[in-house]
PDB file of C-alpha atoms in Angstrom:
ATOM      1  CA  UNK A   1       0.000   0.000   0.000  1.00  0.00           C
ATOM      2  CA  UNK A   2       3.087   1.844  -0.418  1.00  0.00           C
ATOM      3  CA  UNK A   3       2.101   5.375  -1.908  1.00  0.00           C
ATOM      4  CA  UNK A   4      -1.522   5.101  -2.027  1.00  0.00           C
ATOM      5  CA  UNK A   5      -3.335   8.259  -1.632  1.00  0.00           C
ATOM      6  CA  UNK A   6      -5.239   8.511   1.757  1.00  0.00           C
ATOM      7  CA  UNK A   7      -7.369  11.378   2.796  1.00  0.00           C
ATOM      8  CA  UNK A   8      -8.528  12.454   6.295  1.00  0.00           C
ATOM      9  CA  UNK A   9     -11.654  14.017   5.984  1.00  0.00           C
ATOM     10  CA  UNK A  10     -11.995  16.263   9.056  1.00  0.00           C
ATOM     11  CA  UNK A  11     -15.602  17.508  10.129  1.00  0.00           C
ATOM     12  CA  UNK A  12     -16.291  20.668  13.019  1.00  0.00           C
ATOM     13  CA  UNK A  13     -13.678  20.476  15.224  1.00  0.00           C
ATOM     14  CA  UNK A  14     -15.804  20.917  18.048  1.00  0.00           C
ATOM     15  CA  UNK A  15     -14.496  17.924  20.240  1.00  0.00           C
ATOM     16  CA  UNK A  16     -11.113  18.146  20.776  1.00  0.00           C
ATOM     17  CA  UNK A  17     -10.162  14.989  19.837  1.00  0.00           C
ATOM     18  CA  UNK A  18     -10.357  15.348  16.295  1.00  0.00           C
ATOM     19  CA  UNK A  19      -7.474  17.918  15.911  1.00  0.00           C
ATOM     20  CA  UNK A  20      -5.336  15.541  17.831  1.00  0.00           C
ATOM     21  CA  UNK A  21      -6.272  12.291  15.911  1.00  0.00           C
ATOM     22  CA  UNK A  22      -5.779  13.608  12.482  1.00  0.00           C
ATOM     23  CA  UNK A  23      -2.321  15.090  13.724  1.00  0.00           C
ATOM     24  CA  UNK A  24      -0.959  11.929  14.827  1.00  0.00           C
ATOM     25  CA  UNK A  25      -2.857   9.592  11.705  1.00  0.00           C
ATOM     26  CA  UNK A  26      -1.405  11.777   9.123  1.00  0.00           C
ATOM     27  CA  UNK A  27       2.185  11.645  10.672  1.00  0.00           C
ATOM     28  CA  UNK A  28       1.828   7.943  11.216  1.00  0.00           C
ATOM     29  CA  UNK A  29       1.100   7.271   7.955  1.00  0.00           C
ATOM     30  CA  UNK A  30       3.156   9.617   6.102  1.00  0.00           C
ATOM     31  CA  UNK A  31       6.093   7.740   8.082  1.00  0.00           C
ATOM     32  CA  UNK A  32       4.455   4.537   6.280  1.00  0.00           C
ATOM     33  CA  UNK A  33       4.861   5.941   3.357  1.00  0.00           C
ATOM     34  CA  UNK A  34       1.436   7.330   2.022  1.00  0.00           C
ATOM     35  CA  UNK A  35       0.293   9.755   0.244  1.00  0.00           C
ATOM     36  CA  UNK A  36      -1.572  11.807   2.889  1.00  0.00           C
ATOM     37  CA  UNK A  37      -4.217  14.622   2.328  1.00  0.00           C
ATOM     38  CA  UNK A  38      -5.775  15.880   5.097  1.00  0.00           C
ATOM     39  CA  UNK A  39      -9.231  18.245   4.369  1.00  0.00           C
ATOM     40  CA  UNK A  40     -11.403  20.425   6.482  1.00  0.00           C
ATOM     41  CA  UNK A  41     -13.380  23.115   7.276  1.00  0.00           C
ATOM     42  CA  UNK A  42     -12.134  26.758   7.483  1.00  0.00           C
ATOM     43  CA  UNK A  43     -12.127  26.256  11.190  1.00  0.00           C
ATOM     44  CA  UNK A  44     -10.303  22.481  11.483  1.00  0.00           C
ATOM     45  CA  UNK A  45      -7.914  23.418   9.270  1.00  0.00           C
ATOM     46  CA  UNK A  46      -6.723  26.675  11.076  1.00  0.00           C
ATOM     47  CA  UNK A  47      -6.854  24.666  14.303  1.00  0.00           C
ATOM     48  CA  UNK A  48      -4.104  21.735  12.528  1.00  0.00           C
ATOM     49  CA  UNK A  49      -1.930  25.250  11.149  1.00  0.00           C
ATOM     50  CA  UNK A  50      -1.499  26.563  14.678  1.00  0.00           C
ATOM     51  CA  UNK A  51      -0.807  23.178  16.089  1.00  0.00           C
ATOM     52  CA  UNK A  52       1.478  22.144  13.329  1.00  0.00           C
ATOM     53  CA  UNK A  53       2.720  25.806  12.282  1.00  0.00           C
ATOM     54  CA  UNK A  54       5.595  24.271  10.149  1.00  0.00           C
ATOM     55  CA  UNK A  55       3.710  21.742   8.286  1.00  0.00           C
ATOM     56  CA  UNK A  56       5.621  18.729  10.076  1.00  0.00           C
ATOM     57  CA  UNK A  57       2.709  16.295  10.469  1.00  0.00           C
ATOM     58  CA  UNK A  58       0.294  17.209   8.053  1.00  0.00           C
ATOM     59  CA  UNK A  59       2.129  18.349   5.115  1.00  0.00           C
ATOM     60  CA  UNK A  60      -1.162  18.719   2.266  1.00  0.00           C
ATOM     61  CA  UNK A  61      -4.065  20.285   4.023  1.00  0.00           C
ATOM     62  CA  UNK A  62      -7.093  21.167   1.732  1.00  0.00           C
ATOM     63  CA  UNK A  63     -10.348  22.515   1.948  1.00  0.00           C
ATOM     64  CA  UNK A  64     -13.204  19.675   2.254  1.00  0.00           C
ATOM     65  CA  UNK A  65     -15.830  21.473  -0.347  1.00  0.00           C
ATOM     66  CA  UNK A  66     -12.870  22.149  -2.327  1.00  0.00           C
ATOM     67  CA  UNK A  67     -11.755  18.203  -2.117  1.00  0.00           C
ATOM     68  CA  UNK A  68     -15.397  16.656  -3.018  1.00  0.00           C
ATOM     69  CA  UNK A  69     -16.196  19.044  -5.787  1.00  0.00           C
ATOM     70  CA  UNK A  70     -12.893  17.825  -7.222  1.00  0.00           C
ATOM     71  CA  UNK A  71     -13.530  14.088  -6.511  1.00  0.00           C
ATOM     72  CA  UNK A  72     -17.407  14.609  -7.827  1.00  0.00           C
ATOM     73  CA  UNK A  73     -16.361  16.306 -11.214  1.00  0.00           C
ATOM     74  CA  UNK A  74     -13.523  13.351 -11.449  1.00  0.00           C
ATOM     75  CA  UNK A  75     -10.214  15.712 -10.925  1.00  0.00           C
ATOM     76  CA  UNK A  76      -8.995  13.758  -7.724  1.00  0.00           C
ATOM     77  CA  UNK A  77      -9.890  10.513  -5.898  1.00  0.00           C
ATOM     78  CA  UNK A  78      -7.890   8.702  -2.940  1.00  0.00           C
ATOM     79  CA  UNK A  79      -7.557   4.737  -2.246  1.00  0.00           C
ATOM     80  CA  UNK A  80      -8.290   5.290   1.518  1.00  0.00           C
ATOM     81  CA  UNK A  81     -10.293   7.259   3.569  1.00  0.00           C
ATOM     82  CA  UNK A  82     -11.046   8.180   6.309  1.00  0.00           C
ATOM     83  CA  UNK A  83     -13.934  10.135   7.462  1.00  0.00           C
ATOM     84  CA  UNK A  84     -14.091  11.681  10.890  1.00  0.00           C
ATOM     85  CA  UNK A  85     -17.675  12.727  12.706  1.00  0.00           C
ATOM     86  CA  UNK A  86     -19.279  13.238  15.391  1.00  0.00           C
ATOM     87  CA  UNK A  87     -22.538  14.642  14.398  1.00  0.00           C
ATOM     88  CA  UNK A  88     -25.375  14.011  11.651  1.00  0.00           C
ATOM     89  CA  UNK A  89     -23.469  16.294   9.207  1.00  0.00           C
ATOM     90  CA  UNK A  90     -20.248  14.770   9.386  1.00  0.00           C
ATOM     91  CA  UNK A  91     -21.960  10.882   8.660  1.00  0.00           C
ATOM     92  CA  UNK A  92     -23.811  12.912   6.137  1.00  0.00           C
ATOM     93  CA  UNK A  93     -20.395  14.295   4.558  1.00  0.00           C
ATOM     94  CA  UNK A  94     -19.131  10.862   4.515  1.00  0.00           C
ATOM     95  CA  UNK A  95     -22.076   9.233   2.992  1.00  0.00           C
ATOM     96  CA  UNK A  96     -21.431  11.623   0.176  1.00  0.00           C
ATOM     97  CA  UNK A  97     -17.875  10.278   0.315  1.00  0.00           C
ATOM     98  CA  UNK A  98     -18.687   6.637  -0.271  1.00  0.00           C
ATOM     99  CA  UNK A  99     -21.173   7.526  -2.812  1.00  0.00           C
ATOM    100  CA  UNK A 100     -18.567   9.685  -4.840  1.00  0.00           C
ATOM    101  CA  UNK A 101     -15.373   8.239  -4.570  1.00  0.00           C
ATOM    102  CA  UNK A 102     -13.525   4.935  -5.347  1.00  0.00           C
ATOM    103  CA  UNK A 103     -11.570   4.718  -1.839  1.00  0.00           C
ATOM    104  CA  UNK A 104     -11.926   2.424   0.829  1.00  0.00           C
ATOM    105  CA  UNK A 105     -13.697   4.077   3.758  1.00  0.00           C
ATOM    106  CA  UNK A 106     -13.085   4.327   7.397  1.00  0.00           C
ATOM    107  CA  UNK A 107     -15.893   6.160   9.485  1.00  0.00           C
ATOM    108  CA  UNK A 108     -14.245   7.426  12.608  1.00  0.00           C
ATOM    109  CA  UNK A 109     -16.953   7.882  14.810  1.00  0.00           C
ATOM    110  CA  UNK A 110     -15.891   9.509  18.266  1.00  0.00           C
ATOM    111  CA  UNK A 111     -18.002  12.385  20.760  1.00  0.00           C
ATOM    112  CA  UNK A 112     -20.404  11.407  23.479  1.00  0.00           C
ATOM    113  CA  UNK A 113     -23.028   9.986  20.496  1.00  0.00           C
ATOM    114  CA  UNK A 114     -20.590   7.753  18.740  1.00  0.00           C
ATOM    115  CA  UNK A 115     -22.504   4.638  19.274  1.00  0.00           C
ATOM    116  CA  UNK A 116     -25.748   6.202  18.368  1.00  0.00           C
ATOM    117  CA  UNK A 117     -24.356   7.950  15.787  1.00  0.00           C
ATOM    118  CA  UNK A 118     -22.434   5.073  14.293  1.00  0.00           C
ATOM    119  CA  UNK A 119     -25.818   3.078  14.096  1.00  0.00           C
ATOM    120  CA  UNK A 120     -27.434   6.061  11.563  1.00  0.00           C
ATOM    121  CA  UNK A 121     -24.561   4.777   9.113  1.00  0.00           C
ATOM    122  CA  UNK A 122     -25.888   3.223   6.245  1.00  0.00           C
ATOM    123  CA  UNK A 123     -23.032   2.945   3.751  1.00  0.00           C
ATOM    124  CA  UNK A 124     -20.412   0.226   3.480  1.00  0.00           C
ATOM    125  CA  UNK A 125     -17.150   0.891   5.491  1.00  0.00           C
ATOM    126  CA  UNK A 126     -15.317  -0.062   8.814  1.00  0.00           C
ATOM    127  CA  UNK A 127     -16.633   1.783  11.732  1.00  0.00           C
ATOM    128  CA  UNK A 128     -14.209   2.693  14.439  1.00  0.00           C
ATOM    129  CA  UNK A 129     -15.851   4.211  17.017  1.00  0.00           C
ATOM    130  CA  UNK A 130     -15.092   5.573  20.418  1.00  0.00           C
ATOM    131  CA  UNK A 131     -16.812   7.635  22.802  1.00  0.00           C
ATOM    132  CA  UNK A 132     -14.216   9.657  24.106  1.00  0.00           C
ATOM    133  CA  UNK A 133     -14.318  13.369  23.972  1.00  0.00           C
ATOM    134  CA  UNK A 134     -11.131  14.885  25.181  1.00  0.00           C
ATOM    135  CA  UNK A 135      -8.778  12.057  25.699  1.00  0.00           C
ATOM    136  CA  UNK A 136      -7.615  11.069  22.553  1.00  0.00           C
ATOM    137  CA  UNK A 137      -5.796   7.474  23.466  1.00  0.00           C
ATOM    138  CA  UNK A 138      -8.564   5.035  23.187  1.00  0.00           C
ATOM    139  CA  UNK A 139      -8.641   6.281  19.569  1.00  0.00           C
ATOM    140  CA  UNK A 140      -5.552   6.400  18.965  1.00  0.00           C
ATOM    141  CA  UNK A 141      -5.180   2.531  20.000  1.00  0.00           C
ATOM    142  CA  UNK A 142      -8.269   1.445  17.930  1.00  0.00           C
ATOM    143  CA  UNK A 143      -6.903   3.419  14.794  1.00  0.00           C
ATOM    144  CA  UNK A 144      -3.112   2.174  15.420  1.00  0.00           C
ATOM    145  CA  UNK A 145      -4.053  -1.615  15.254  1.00  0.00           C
ATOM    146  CA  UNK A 146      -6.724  -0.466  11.735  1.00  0.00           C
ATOM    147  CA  UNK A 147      -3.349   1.092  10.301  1.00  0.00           C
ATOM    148  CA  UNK A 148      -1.448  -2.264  11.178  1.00  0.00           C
ATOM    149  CA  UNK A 149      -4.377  -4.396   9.475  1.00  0.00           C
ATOM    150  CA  UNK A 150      -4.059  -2.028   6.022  1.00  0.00           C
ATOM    151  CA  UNK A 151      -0.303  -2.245   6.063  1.00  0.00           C
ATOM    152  CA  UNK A 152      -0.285  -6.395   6.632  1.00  0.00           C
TER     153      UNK A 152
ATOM    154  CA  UNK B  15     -17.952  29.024  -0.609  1.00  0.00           C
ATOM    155  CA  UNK B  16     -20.439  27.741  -2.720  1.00  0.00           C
ATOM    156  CA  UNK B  17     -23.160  30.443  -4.809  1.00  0.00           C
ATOM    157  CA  UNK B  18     -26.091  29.406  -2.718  1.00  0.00           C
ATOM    158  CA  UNK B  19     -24.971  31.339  -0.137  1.00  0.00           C
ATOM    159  CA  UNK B  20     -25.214  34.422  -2.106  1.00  0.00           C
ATOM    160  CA  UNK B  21     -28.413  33.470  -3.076  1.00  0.00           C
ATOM    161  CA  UNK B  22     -31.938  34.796  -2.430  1.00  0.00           C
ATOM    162  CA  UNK B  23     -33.149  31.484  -0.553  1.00  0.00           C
ATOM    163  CA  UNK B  24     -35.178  30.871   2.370  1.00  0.00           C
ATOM    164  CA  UNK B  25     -34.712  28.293   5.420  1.00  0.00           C
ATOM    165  CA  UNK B  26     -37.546  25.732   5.731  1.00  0.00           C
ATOM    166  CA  UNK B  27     -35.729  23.876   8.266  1.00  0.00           C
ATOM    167  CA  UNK B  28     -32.289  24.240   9.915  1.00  0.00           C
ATOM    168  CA  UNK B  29     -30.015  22.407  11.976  1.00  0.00           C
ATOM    169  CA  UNK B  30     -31.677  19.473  11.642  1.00  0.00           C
ATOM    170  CA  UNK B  31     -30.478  15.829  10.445  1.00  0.00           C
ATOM    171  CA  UNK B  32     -30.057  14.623   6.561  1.00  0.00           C
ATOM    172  CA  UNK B  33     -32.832  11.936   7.302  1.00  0.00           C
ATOM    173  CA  UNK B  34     -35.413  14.745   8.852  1.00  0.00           C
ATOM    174  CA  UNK B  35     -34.402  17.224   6.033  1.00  0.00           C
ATOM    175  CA  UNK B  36     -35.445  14.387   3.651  1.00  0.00           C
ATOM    176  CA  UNK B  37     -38.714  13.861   5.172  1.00  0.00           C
ATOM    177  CA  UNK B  38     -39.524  17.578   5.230  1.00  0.00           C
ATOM    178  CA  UNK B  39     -38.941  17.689   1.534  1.00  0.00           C
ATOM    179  CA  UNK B  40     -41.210  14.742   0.831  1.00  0.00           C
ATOM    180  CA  UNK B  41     -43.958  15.880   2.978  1.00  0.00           C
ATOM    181  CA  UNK B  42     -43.880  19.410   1.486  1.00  0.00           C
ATOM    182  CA  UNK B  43     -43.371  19.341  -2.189  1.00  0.00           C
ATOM    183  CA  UNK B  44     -45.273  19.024  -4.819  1.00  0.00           C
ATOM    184  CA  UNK B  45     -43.200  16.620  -6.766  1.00  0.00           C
ATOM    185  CA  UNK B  46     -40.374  14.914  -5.259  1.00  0.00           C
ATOM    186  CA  UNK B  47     -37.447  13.707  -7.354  1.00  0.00           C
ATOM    187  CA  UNK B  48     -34.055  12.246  -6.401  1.00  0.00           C
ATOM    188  CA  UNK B  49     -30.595  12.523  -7.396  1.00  0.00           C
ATOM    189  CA  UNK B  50     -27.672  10.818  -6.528  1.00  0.00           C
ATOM    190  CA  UNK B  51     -24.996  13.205  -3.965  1.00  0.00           C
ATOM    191  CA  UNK B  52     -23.066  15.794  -5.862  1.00  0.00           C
ATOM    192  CA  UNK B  53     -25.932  16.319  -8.022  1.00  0.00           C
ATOM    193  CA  UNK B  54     -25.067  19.746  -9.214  1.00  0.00           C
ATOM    194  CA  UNK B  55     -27.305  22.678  -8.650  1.00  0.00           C
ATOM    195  CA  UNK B  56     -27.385  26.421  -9.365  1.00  0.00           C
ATOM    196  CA  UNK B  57     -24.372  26.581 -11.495  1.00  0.00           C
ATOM    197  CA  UNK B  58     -21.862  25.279  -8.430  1.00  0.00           C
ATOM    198  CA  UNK B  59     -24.132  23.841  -5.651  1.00  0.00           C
ATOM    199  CA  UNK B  60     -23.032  20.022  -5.633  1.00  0.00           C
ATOM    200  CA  UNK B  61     -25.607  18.585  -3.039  1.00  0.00           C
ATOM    201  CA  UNK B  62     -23.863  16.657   0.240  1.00  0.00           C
ATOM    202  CA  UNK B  63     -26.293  14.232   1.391  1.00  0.00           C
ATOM    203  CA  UNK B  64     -27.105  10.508   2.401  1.00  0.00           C
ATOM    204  CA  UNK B  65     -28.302   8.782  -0.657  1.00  0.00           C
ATOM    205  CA  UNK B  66     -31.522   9.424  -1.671  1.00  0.00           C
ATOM    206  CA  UNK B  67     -31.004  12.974  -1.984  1.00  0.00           C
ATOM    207  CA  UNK B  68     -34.505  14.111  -2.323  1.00  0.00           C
ATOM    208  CA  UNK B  69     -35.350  17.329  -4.329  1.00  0.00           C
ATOM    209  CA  UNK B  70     -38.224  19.412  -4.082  1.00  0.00           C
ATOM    210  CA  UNK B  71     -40.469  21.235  -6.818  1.00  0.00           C
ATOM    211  CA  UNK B  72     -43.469  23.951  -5.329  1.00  0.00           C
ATOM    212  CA  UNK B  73     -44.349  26.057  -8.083  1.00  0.00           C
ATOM    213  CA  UNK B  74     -41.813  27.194  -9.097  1.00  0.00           C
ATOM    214  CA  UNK B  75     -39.647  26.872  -6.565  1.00  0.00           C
ATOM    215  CA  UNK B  76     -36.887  24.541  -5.542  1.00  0.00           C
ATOM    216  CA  UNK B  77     -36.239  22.799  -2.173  1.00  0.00           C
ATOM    217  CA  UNK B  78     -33.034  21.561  -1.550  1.00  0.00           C
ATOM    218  CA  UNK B  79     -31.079  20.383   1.591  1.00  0.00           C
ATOM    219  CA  UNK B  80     -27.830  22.263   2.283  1.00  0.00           C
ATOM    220  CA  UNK B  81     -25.379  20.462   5.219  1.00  0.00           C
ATOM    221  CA  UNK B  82     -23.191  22.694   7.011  1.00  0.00           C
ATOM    222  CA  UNK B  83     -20.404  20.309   9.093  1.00  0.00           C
ATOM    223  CA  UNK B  84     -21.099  22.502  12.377  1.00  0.00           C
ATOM    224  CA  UNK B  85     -24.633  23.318  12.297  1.00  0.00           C
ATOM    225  CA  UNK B  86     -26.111  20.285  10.572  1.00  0.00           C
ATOM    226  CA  UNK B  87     -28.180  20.055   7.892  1.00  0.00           C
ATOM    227  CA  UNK B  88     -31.141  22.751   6.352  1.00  0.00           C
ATOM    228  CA  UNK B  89     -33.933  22.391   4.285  1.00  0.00           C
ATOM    229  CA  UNK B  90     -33.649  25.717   1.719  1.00  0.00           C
ATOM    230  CA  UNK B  91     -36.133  26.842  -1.191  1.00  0.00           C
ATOM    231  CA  UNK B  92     -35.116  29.076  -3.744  1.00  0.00           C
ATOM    232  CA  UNK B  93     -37.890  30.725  -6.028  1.00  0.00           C
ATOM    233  CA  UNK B  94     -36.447  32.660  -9.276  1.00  0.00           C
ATOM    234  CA  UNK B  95     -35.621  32.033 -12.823  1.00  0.00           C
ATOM    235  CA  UNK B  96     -32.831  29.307 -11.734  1.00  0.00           C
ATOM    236  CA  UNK B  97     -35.124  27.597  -9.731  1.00  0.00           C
ATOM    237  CA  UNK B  98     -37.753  27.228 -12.634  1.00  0.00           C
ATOM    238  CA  UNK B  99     -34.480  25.753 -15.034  1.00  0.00           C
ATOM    239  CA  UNK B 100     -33.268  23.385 -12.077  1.00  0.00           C
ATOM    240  CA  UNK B 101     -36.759  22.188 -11.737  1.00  0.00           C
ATOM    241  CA  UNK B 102     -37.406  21.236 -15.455  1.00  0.00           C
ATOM    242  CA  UNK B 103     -33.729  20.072 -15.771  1.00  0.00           C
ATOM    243  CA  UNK B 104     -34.362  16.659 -12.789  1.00  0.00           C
ATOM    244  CA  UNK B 105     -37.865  16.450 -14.508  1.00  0.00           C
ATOM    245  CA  UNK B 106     -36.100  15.871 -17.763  1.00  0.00           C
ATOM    246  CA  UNK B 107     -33.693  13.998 -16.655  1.00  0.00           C
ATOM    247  CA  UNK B 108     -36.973  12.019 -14.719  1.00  0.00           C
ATOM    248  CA  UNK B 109     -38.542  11.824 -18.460  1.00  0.00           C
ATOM    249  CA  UNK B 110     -35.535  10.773 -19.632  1.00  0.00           C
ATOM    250  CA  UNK B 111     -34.896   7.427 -17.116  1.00  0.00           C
ATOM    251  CA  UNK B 112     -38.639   6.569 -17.602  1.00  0.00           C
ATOM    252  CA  UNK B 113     -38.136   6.550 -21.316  1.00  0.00           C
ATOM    253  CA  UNK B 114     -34.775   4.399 -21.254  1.00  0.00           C
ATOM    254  CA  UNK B 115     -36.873   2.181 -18.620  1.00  0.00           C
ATOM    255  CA  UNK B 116     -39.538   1.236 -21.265  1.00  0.00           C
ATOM    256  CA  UNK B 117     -36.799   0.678 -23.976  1.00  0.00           C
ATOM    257  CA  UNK B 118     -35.342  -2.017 -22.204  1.00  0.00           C
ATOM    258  CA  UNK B 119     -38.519  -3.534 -21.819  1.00  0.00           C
ATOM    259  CA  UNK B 120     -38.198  -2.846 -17.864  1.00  0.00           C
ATOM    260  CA  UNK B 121     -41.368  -1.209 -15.856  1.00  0.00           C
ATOM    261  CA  UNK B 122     -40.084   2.358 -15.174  1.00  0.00           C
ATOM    262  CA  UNK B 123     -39.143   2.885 -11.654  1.00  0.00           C
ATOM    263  CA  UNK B 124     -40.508   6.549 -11.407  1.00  0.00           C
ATOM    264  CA  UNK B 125     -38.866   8.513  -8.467  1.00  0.00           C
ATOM    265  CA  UNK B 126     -41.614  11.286  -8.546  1.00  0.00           C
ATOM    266  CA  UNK B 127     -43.656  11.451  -5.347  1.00  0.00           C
ATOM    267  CA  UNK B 128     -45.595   8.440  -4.245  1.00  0.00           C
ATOM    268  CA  UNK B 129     -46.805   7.030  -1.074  1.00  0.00           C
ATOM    269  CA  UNK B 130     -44.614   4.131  -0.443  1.00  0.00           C
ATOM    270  CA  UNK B 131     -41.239   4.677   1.382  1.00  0.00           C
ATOM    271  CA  UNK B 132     -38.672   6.428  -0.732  1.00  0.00           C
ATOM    272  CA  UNK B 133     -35.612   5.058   1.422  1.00  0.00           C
ATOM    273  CA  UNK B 134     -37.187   1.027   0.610  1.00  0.00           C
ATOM    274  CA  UNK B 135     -37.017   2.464  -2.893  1.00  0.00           C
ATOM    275  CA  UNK B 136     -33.272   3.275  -2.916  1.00  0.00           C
ATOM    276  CA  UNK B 137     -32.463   0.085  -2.033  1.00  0.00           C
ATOM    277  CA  UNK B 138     -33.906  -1.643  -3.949  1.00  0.00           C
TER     278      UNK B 138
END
């Protein structure tokens, strides 16, 4: 899986896990070796500049309208993805994702309503979902050993 | 930013989910129609949404849903001269499935507005 093209599809940063998450998954995979895009709204993306001011651990950021309108009118498309949310409109961004695009799709489903939230998901796709809302390492441990399955 | 928000529109329904944004539209349209997500509207609206995306025709104005990653999903009409061309263009494109439908011999599966459950229908 060497090179393939993986995007993390951020939603509102509003729990503070996200920012953390896509931080460390687009490090740890860059250090694999793929191709990582990581997309968001205005206000995710501002939150992953400050954090990462030098562009160490996510080195493409994009804008997510930006990102689907290009996958939609068939300018870009990734082999991976995965989709982070924690409300309806983030499972609603990524149902647009598996309709539109090609890649194999992880829902990362994480805030107080993951488990509730996870069961409104319709489309095909691993689910890995966690609760947590501030502390990130539960996560981080489900997503490390999902990493370790697509690198086997 | 996308065109619609420099629209003339008005909000139906806000911050509400894709699945109750769908309902609203069914219950309070004239005709229904659906489209697949990042159907294109309004010159550079592509449409986020859980398949079926459900669009709207009342008079001559279209309702749409519009999803917004921190404040959910909202039901939006738009009534003007681009709402009259969106509206014939998915009833075209309606005319158009209905009439490749019967070529193949196949009973057309209409999406316009009926009373069984448009979700079954999808997955059919």
């Amino acid at each position: 899986m060497t090179g393939a093209k993986v995007l993390l599809m951020m939603g509102c940063p509003e729990v503070p896990i996200q920012t953390s998450i896509a931080l460390y998954l687009s490090h740890k995979l860059t250090k694999l070796g793929f191709d990582v895009t990581v997309a968001g709204t205005g206000a995710a993306t501002q939150l992953l500049k400050v954090s990462d001011s030098d562009g160490y651990y996510a080195k493409k950021l994009v804008n997510l309208d930006n990102t689907l309108e290009d996958i939609i009118e068939k300018r870009a498309d990734f082999d991976i993805c995965f989709a982070f949310m924690h409300n309806d409109a983030g499972m609603t961004y990524a149902a647009t994702m598996s309709a539109i695009s090609q890649s194999r799709l992880y829902s990362i489903v994480f805030g107080r309503n993951a488990e509730a939230l996870a069961e409104t998901i319709e489309f095909d796709g691993e689910k890995i979902i966690s609760t947590d809302v501030h502390n990130p390492v539960r996560l981080k441990n489900k997503l490390d050993k999902v990493v370790e399955e697509i690198v086997k | 930013m996308s065109c619609i928000e420099q629209m003339k529109y008005e909000i139906l329904l806000d911050k509400t989910t894709y699945k109750a944004a769908r309902e609203y539209i069914e219950k309070n349209s004239d005709e229904v129609y659906y489209v697949s997500p990042g159907y294109k509207i309004f010159k550079d609206y592509h449409i986020i949404g859980v398949p079926p995306i459900a669009l709207g025709a009342k008079g001559n104005a279209l309702i749409f849903t519009y999803t917004k990653p921190c404040y959910g999903t909202f039901v939006l009409t738009i009534d003007n001269e681009d709402s009259t061309k969106e509206i014939d263009r998915v009833r075209e494109m309606e005319n158009e499935k209905v009439i490749a439908s019967l070529k193949k011999g196949k009973t057309p599966e209409s999406s316009k507005a009926s009373s069984t459950s448009y979700q079954d229908m999808w997955k059919k």
